[in-house]
Short mmCIF file of C-alpha atoms in Angstrom, two decimals:
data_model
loop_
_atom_site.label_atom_id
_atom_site.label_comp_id
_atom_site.label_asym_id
_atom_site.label_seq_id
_atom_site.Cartn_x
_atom_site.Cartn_y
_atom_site.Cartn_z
CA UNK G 1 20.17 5.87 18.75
CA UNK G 2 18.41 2.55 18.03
CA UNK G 3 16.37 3.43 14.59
CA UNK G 4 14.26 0.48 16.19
CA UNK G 5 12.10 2.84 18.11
CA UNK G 6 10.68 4.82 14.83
CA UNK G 7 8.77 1.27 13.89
CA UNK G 8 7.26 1.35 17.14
CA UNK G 9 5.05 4.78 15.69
CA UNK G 10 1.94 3.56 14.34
CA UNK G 11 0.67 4.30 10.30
CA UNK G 12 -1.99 3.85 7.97
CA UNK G 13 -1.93 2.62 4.43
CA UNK G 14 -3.18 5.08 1.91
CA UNK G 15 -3.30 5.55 -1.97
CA UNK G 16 -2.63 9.73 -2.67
CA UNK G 17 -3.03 11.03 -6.59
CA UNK G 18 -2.99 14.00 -8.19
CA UNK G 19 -3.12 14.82 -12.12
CA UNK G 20 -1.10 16.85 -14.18
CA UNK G 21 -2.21 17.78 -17.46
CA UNK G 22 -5.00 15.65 -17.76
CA UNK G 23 -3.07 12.53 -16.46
CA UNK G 24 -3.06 10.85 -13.56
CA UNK G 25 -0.83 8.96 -11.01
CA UNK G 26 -0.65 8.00 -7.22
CA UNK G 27 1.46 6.32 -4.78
CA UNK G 28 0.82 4.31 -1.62
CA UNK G 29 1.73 6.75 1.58
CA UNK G 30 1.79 5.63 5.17
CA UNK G 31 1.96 9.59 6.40
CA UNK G 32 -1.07 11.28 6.28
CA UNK G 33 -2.19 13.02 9.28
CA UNK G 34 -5.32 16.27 9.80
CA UNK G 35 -3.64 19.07 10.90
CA UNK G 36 -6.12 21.61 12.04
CA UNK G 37 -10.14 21.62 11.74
CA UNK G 38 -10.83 25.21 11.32
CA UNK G 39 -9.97 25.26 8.69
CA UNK G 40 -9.92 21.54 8.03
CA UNK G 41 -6.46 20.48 6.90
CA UNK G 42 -4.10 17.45 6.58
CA UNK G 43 -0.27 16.79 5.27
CA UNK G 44 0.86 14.20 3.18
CA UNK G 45 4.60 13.00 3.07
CA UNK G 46 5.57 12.42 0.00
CA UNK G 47 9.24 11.23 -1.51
CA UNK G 48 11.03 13.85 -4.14
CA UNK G 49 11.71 11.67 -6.23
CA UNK G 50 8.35 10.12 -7.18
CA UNK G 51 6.00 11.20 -9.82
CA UNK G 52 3.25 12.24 -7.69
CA UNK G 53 5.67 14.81 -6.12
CA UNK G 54 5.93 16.21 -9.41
CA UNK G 55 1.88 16.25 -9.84
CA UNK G 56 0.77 17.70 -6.40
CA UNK G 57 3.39 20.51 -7.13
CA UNK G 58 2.52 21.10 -10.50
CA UNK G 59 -1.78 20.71 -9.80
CA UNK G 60 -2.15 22.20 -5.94
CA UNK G 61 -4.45 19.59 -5.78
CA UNK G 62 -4.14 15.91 -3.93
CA UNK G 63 -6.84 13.27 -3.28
CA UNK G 64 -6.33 10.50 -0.07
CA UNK G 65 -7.88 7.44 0.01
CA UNK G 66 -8.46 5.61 2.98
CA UNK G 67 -7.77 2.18 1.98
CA UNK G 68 -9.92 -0.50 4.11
CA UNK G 69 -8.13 -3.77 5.86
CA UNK G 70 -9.34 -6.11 3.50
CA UNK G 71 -7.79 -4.18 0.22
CA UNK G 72 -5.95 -6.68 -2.48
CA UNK G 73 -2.34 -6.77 -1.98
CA UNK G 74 -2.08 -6.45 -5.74
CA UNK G 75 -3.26 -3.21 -5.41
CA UNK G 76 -0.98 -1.82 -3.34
CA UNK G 77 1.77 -3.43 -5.48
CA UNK G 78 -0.13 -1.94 -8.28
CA UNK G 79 0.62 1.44 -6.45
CA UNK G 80 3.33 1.25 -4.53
CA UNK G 81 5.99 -0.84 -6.12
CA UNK G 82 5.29 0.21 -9.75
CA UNK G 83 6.70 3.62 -11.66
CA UNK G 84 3.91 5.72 -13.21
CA UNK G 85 6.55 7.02 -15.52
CA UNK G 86 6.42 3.25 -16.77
CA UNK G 87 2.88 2.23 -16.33
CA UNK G 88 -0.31 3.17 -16.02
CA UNK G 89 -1.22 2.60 -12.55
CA UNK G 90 -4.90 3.30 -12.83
CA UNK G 91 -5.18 0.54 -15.62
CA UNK G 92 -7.50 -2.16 -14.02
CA UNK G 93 -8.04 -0.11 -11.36
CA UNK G 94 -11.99 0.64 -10.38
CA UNK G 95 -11.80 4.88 -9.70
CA UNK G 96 -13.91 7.65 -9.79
CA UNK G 97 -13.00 11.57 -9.98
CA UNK G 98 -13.54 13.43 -7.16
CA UNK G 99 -15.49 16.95 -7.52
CA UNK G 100 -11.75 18.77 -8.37
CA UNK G 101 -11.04 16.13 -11.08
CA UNK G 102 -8.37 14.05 -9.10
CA UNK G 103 -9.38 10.53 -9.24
CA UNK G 104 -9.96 8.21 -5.61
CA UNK G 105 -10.04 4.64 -5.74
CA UNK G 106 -13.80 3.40 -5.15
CA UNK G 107 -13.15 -0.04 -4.82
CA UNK G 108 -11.40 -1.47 -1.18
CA UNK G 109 -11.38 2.08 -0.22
CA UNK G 110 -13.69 3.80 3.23
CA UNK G 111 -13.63 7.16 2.74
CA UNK G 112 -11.62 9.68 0.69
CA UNK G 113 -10.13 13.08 1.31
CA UNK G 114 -9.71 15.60 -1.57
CA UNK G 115 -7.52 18.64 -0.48
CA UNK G 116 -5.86 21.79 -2.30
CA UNK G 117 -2.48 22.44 -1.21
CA UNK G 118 -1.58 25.42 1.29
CA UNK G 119 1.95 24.84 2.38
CA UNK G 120 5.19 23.01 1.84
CA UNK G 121 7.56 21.78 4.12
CA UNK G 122 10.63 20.97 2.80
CA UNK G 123 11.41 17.41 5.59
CA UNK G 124 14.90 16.19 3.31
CA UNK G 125 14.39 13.26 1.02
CA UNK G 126 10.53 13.91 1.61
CA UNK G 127 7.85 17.06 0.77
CA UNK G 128 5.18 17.80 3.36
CA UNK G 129 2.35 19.35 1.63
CA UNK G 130 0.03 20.64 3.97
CA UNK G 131 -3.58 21.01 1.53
CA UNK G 132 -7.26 22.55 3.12
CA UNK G 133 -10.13 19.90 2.41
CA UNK G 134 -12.00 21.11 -0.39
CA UNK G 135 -14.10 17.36 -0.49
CA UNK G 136 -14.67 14.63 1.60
CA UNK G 137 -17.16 11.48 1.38
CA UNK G 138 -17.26 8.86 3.01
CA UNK G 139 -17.65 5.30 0.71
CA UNK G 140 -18.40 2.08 3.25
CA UNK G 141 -18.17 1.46 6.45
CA UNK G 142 -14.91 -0.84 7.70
CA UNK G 143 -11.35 -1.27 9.54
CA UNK G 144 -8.33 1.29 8.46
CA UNK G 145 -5.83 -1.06 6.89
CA UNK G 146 -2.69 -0.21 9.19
CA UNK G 147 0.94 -1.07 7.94
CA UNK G 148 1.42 -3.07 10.72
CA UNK G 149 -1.49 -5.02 9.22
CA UNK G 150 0.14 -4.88 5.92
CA UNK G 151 3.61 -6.52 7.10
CA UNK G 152 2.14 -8.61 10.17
CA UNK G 153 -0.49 -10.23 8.90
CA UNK G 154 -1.24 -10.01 4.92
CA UNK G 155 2.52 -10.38 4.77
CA UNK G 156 3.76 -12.09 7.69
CA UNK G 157 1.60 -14.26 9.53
CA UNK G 158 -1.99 -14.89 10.93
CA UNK G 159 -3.10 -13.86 14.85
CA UNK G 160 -3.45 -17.10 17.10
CA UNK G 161 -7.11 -16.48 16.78
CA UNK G 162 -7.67 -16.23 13.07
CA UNK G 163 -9.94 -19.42 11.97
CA UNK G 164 -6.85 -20.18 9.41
CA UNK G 165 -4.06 -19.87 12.61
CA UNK G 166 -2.43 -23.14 13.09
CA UNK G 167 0.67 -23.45 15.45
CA UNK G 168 3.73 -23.81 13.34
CA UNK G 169 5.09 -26.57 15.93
CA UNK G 170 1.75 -28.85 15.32
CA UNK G 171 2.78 -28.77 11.55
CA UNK G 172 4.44 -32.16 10.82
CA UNK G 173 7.07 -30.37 8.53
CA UNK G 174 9.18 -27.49 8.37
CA UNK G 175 9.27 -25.55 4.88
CA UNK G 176 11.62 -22.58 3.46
CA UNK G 177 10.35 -19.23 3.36
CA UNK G 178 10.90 -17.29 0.21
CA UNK G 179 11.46 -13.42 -0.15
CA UNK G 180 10.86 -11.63 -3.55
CA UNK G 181 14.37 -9.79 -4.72
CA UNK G 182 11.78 -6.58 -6.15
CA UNK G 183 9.78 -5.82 -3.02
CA UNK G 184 10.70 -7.90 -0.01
CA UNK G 185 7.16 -9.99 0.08
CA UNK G 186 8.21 -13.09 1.91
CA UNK G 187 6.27 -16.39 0.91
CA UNK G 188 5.52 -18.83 3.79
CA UNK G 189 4.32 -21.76 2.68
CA UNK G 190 2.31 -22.25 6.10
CA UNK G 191 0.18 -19.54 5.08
CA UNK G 192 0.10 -19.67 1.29
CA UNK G 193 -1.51 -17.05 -0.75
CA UNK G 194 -5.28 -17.26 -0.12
CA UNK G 195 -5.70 -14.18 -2.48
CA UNK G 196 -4.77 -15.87 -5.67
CA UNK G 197 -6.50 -19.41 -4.19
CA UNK G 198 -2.93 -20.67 -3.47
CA UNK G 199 -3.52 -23.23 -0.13
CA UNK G 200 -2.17 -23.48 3.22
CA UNK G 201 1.28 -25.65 3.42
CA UNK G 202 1.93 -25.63 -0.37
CA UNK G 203 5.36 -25.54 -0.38
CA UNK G 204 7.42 -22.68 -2.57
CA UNK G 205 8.77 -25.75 -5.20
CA UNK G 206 4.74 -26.67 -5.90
CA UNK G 207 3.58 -23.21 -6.87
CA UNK G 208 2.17 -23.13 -10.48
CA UNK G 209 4.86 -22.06 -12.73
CA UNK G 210 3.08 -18.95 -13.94
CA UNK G 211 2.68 -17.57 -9.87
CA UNK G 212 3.72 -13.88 -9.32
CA UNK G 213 4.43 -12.21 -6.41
CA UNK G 214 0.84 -11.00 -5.03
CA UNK G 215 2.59 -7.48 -4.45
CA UNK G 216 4.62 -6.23 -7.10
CA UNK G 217 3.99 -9.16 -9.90
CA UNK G 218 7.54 -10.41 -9.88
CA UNK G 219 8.11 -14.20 -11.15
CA UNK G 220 9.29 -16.89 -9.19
CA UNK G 221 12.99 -16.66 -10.79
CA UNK G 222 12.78 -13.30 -8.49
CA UNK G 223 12.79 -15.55 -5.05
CA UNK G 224 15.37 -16.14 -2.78
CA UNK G 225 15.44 -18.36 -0.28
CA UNK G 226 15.25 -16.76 3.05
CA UNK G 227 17.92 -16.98 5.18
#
């Protein structure tokens, strides 16, 4: 079996919460799929061993939102490489309760999907929980951000015809790559880190000393030289 083919299956790039005694937490899923329309429903995949797990079981109650292309990638560190049984993930974050008192993030976000749970699946190292729509707005208009999105291009590189795309062969020099030991972000000096105003070709070694990792907020001592 070549594991290969699985990546070829295309995703979306969500933030799902839930509450649980008055508090709050969420994760960044890529599996969120509508099931049926009559009643409307969707599933969420979502890994045992996270906190939210532990909320949608406890609360019945799950809120999606639909994050849009442009969203920070500080925010999906925020909420997907971050433990809320060590942080407040919400802290900074711009959010708004939906009408059963799960919060949505308002900000980089199109549309949200609030839905009380019906069903769940048991799929291994993963719960499906299969919820009925109970609320449903939608916020702005705007591109799904897709993980291939994520990894090819906030991550990985720009498309030939992005304004910033310049051939790596017309560059006069060749610089190292760097990938960050917490959550596999890899640095490329070619396209530098726009987000936090860091230019095109600066080179890993001329980064300001106090530079995280635009993901998951790891220092530089967390780099490794790719390769």
């Amino acid at each position: 079996m070549n594991p290969g083919a699985l990546h070829k299956i295309s995703y979306g790039l969500y933030i799902v919460t839930s509450q649980k005694g008055g508090r709050f937490n969420g994760q960044i899923a890529n599996t969120v799929f509508q099931i049926s329309n009559a009643p409307p429903t969707v599933a969420v995949s979502i890994n045992k061993q996270n906190l939210t797990h532990e909320f949608i079981r406890e609360s019945k109650v799950f809120v999606v939102s639909v994050l849009v292309q442009e969203a920070p990638l500080s925010l999906i560190g925020q909420f997907g490489f971050k433990s809320g049984r060590e942080v407040d993930k919400f802290a900074g974050v711009r959010y708004k309760l939906a009408p059963g008192g799960v919060p949505y993030i308002s900000g980089p976000t199109l549309a949200y999907l609030e839905a009380r749970v019906l069903q769940e699946v048991d799929a291994g190292t993963h719960t499906i929980f299969i919820g009925e729509i109970t609320a449903a707005e939608v916020l702005q208009e705007g591109t799904p951000l897709t993980y291939a999105y994520y990894q090819q291009v906030k991550r990985g590189g720009v498309p030939k015809t992005a304004p910033l795309s310049t051939p790596k062969e017309e560059r006069k020099m060749q610089m190292d790559k760097y990938v960050c030991n917490v959550c596999g972000y890899v640095y490329d000096p070619l396209l530098g880190d726009p987000e936090n105003d860091i230019p095109l070709d600066t080179p890993f070694e001329k980064l300001p000393a106090d530079w995280v990792c635009p993901v998951c907020g790891a220092g530089k001592d967390e780099f490794t030289k790719e390769g």
